[in-house]
Amino acid sequence: SQKIEQNSEALNIQEGKTATLTCNYTNYSPAYLQWYRQDPGRGPVFLLLIRENEKEKRKERLKVTFDTTLKQSLFHITASQPADSATYLCALDPSGQAGTALIFGKGTTLSVSS
Amino acid sequence: GAVVSQHPSWVICKSGTSVKIECRSLDFQATTMFWYRQFPKQSLMLMATSNEGSKATYEQGVEKDKFLINHASLTLSTLTVTSAHPEDSSFYICSARDSSGAGETQYFGPGTRLLVL
């Protein structure tokens, strides 16, 4: 069956450390994968998109990798801050076409303590 | 970035009444919008795909007669929860893709919290 899994439901780290979140998928061949941030009671906010031919993508303190052989994406937040505390969702488009919806993982709730 | 709005942001209603939720793309046109539902500590679950000018496509297990979707223009889709019951209480979120570009990224609304008493 097709699955998208974020291995950790919760991750607690200290301020200044690097947070690493994992997203694994099975029985999909996505053309790209996306990461979103969701705060309590709010809709997801788009962070980064990485394509299958890209190994790594960076945006400020965020870094995403995409290994299509392992069927895995890693999401890193360097120099983490308490304001980074939120739930992070990975999502993929199973068809690669603009008219189809994203499939989401359950999310990892990150807590950064000062 | 692209902005999607939802209205209302929260609503409380009595069992048996109908509730309409609006989703608007403010600075881009969206041929397709998506409606999701999210229960506490759960992921977003796709309910239906809303297509401008045509019927919505519903996911398995979602009653089309209960969750009416209308996508009358390229910037507006509405979800009406008919004869709402307490089990319909949830967080409803819409999203849209920009029709003009590659359309890879979905932009989400802020969500609508529905509480049915």
CSV table of N, CA, C and O in Angstrom, one decimal, chain A residues 32 34 36 38 41-44 46 49 51 89 93 97-102 104-106, chain B residues 32 34 36 38 42-44 46 49 91 93 97 102-106 108-111 113:
chain,number,residue,atom,x,y,z
A,32,TYR,N,8.2,15.5,-7.0
A,32,TYR,CA,8.8,16.5,-6.0
A,32,TYR,C,8.1,16.2,-4.7
A,32,TYR,O,7.1,15.5,-4.6
A,34,GLN,N,7.3,18.3,-0.8
A,34,GLN,CA,7.2,19.6,-0.2
A,34,GLN,C,7.1,19.5,1.4
A,34,GLN,O,6.7,18.5,1.9
A,36,TYR,N,5.9,21.7,4.8
A,36,TYR,CA,5.0,22.8,5.3
A,36,TYR,C,5.2,22.9,6.8
A,36,TYR,O,5.5,21.9,7.5
A,38,GLN,N,2.9,24.0,10.2
A,38,GLN,CA,1.6,24.3,10.7
A,38,GLN,C,1.6,24.6,12.2
A,38,GLN,O,2.1,23.9,13.0
A,41,GLY,N,-4.1,25.5,15.2
A,41,GLY,CA,-5.3,26.2,14.8
A,41,GLY,C,-5.1,27.1,13.5
A,41,GLY,O,-5.9,27.9,13.2
A,42,ARG,N,-4.1,26.8,12.8
A,42,ARG,CA,-3.8,27.5,11.5
A,42,ARG,C,-3.6,26.5,10.4
A,42,ARG,O,-3.3,25.3,10.6
A,43,GLY,N,-3.7,27.0,9.2
A,43,GLY,CA,-3.5,26.2,8.0
A,43,GLY,C,-2.0,26.1,7.8
A,43,GLY,O,-1.2,26.9,8.3
A,44,PRO,N,-1.6,25.1,7.0
A,44,PRO,CA,-0.2,24.9,6.7
A,44,PRO,C,0.4,26.0,5.9
A,44,PRO,O,-0.3,26.6,5.0
A,46,PHE,N,3.6,26.9,3.4
A,46,PHE,CA,4.6,26.3,2.5
A,46,PHE,C,6.0,26.8,2.9
A,46,PHE,O,6.2,28.0,3.1
A,49,LEU,N,10.1,23.3,-1.5
A,49,LEU,CA,9.8,22.2,-2.5
A,49,LEU,C,11.1,21.7,-3.1
A,49,LEU,O,12.0,22.5,-3.4
A,51,ARG,N,12.7,18.9,-5.9
A,51,ARG,CA,12.3,18.0,-7.1
A,51,ARG,C,13.2,16.8,-7.1
A,51,ARG,O,14.2,16.7,-6.4
A,89,LEU,N,5.0,19.3,8.3
A,89,LEU,CA,4.4,18.3,7.5
A,89,LEU,C,5.2,18.1,6.2
A,89,LEU,O,5.6,19.1,5.6
A,93,ASP,N,3.1,14.9,-4.1
A,93,ASP,CA,2.1,14.9,-5.1
A,93,ASP,C,2.3,13.6,-5.9
A,93,ASP,O,3.2,13.4,-6.6
A,97,GLN,N,1.0,16.2,-11.4
A,97,GLN,CA,0.2,17.1,-12.2
A,97,GLN,C,-0.5,18.1,-11.4
A,97,GLN,O,-0.9,17.9,-10.2
A,98,ALA,N,-0.7,19.3,-11.9
A,98,ALA,CA,-1.2,20.4,-11.1
A,98,ALA,C,-2.6,20.2,-10.6
A,98,ALA,O,-3.0,20.9,-9.7
A,99,GLY,N,-3.3,19.3,-11.2
A,99,GLY,CA,-4.7,19.2,-10.8
A,99,GLY,C,-5.0,18.2,-9.7
A,99,GLY,O,-6.1,18.0,-9.3
A,100,THR,N,-3.9,17.6,-9.1
A,100,THR,CA,-4.1,16.6,-8.1
A,100,THR,C,-3.7,17.2,-6.7
A,100,THR,O,-2.9,18.1,-6.6
A,101,ALA,N,-4.3,16.6,-5.7
A,101,ALA,CA,-4.0,17.0,-4.3
A,101,ALA,C,-2.7,16.4,-3.8
A,101,ALA,O,-2.2,15.4,-4.3
A,102,LEU,N,-2.3,17.0,-2.7
A,102,LEU,CA,-1.1,16.5,-2.0
A,102,LEU,C,-1.5,15.5,-1.0
A,102,LEU,O,-2.6,15.5,-0.5
A,104,PHE,N,-0.4,14.0,2.6
A,104,PHE,CA,0.4,14.5,3.8
A,104,PHE,C,0.8,13.4,4.7
A,104,PHE,O,0.1,12.4,4.9
A,105,GLY,N,2.0,13.6,5.3
A,105,GLY,CA,2.3,12.8,6.5
A,105,GLY,C,1.6,13.3,7.7
A,105,GLY,O,1.0,14.4,7.6
A,106,LYS,N,1.7,12.6,8.8
A,106,LYS,CA,1.0,13.0,10.0
A,106,LYS,C,1.7,14.2,10.7
A,106,LYS,O,1.1,14.9,11.5
B,32,THR,N,-8.3,24.9,-9.8
B,32,THR,CA,-8.5,23.8,-8.9
B,32,THR,C,-8.3,24.2,-7.5
B,32,THR,O,-7.3,24.8,-7.2
B,34,PHE,N,-8.7,22.6,-3.3
B,34,PHE,CA,-8.9,21.4,-2.6
B,34,PHE,C,-9.4,21.7,-1.2
B,34,PHE,O,-9.1,22.7,-0.5
B,36,TYR,N,-9.7,20.1,2.7
B,36,TYR,CA,-9.2,19.1,3.6
B,36,TYR,C,-10.0,19.2,4.9
B,36,TYR,O,-10.5,20.2,5.3
B,38,GLN,N,-9.2,18.2,9.1
B,38,GLN,CA,-8.2,17.8,10.1
B,38,GLN,C,-8.8,17.6,11.5
B,38,GLN,O,-9.3,18.6,12.0
B,42,GLN,N,-4.2,14.8,14.1
B,42,GLN,CA,-4.2,14.0,12.9
B,42,GLN,C,-3.7,14.8,11.7
B,42,GLN,O,-3.6,16.1,11.8
B,43,SER,N,-3.4,14.1,10.7
B,43,SER,CA,-2.9,14.9,9.5
B,43,SER,C,-4.1,15.4,8.7
B,43,SER,O,-5.3,15.1,9.0
B,44,LEU,N,-3.8,16.2,7.7
B,44,LEU,CA,-4.9,16.7,6.8
B,44,LEU,C,-5.4,15.5,5.9
B,44,LEU,O,-4.6,14.8,5.3
B,46,LEU,N,-7.7,14.7,2.7
B,46,LEU,CA,-8.4,15.3,1.5
B,46,LEU,C,-9.9,14.8,1.5
B,46,LEU,O,-10.2,13.7,1.6
B,49,THR,N,-11.8,17.5,-4.4
B,49,THR,CA,-11.2,18.4,-5.3
B,49,THR,C,-12.2,19.2,-6.0
B,49,THR,O,-13.1,18.7,-6.6
B,91,PHE,N,-11.7,20.8,11.8
B,91,PHE,CA,-11.0,22.0,11.2
B,91,PHE,C,-10.9,21.8,9.7
B,91,PHE,O,-10.4,20.8,9.3
B,93,ILE,N,-9.9,23.0,6.0
B,93,ILE,CA,-8.8,23.8,5.4
B,93,ILE,C,-9.0,23.7,3.9
B,93,ILE,O,-9.1,22.6,3.4
B,97,ARG,N,-4.0,26.0,-6.1
B,97,ARG,CA,-2.8,26.0,-6.9
B,97,ARG,C,-2.9,27.1,-7.9
B,97,ARG,O,-4.0,27.3,-8.5
B,102,ALA,N,3.5,26.8,-13.0
B,102,ALA,CA,3.7,25.4,-13.0
B,102,ALA,C,2.7,24.7,-12.0
B,102,ALA,O,2.4,23.5,-12.2
B,103,GLY,N,2.2,25.5,-11.0
B,103,GLY,CA,1.2,25.0,-10.1
B,103,GLY,C,1.7,23.9,-9.2
B,103,GLY,O,0.8,23.1,-8.7
B,104,GLU,N,2.9,23.8,-8.9
B,104,GLU,CA,3.4,22.8,-8.0
B,104,GLU,C,3.0,23.0,-6.6
B,104,GLU,O,2.7,22.1,-5.9
B,105,THR,N,3.1,24.2,-6.2
B,105,THR,CA,2.9,24.6,-4.8
B,105,THR,C,1.5,24.8,-4.5
B,105,THR,O,0.8,25.5,-5.2
B,106,GLN,N,1.0,24.2,-3.4
B,106,GLN,CA,-0.4,24.5,-2.9
B,106,GLN,C,-0.3,25.5,-1.8
B,106,GLN,O,0.6,25.4,-0.9
B,108,PHE,N,-2.4,27.3,1.3
B,108,PHE,CA,-3.5,26.9,2.1
B,108,PHE,C,-4.1,28.2,2.8
B,108,PHE,O,-3.4,29.2,3.1
B,109,GLY,N,-5.4,28.0,3.0
B,109,GLY,CA,-6.1,29.0,3.8
B,109,GLY,C,-5.8,28.8,5.3
B,109,GLY,O,-5.2,27.8,5.7
B,110,PRO,N,-6.2,29.8,6.1
B,110,PRO,CA,-6.0,29.7,7.5
B,110,PRO,C,-6.8,28.7,8.2
B,110,PRO,O,-6.6,28.4,9.4
B,111,GLY,N,-7.8,28.1,7.6
B,111,GLY,CA,-8.7,27.1,8.2
B,111,GLY,C,-9.9,27.7,8.8
B,111,GLY,O,-10.0,28.9,9.1
B,113,ARG,N,-12.6,26.6,11.9
B,113,ARG,CA,-13.0,25.6,13.0
B,113,ARG,C,-14.5,25.6,13.1
B,113,ARG,O,-15.1,26.6,13.3
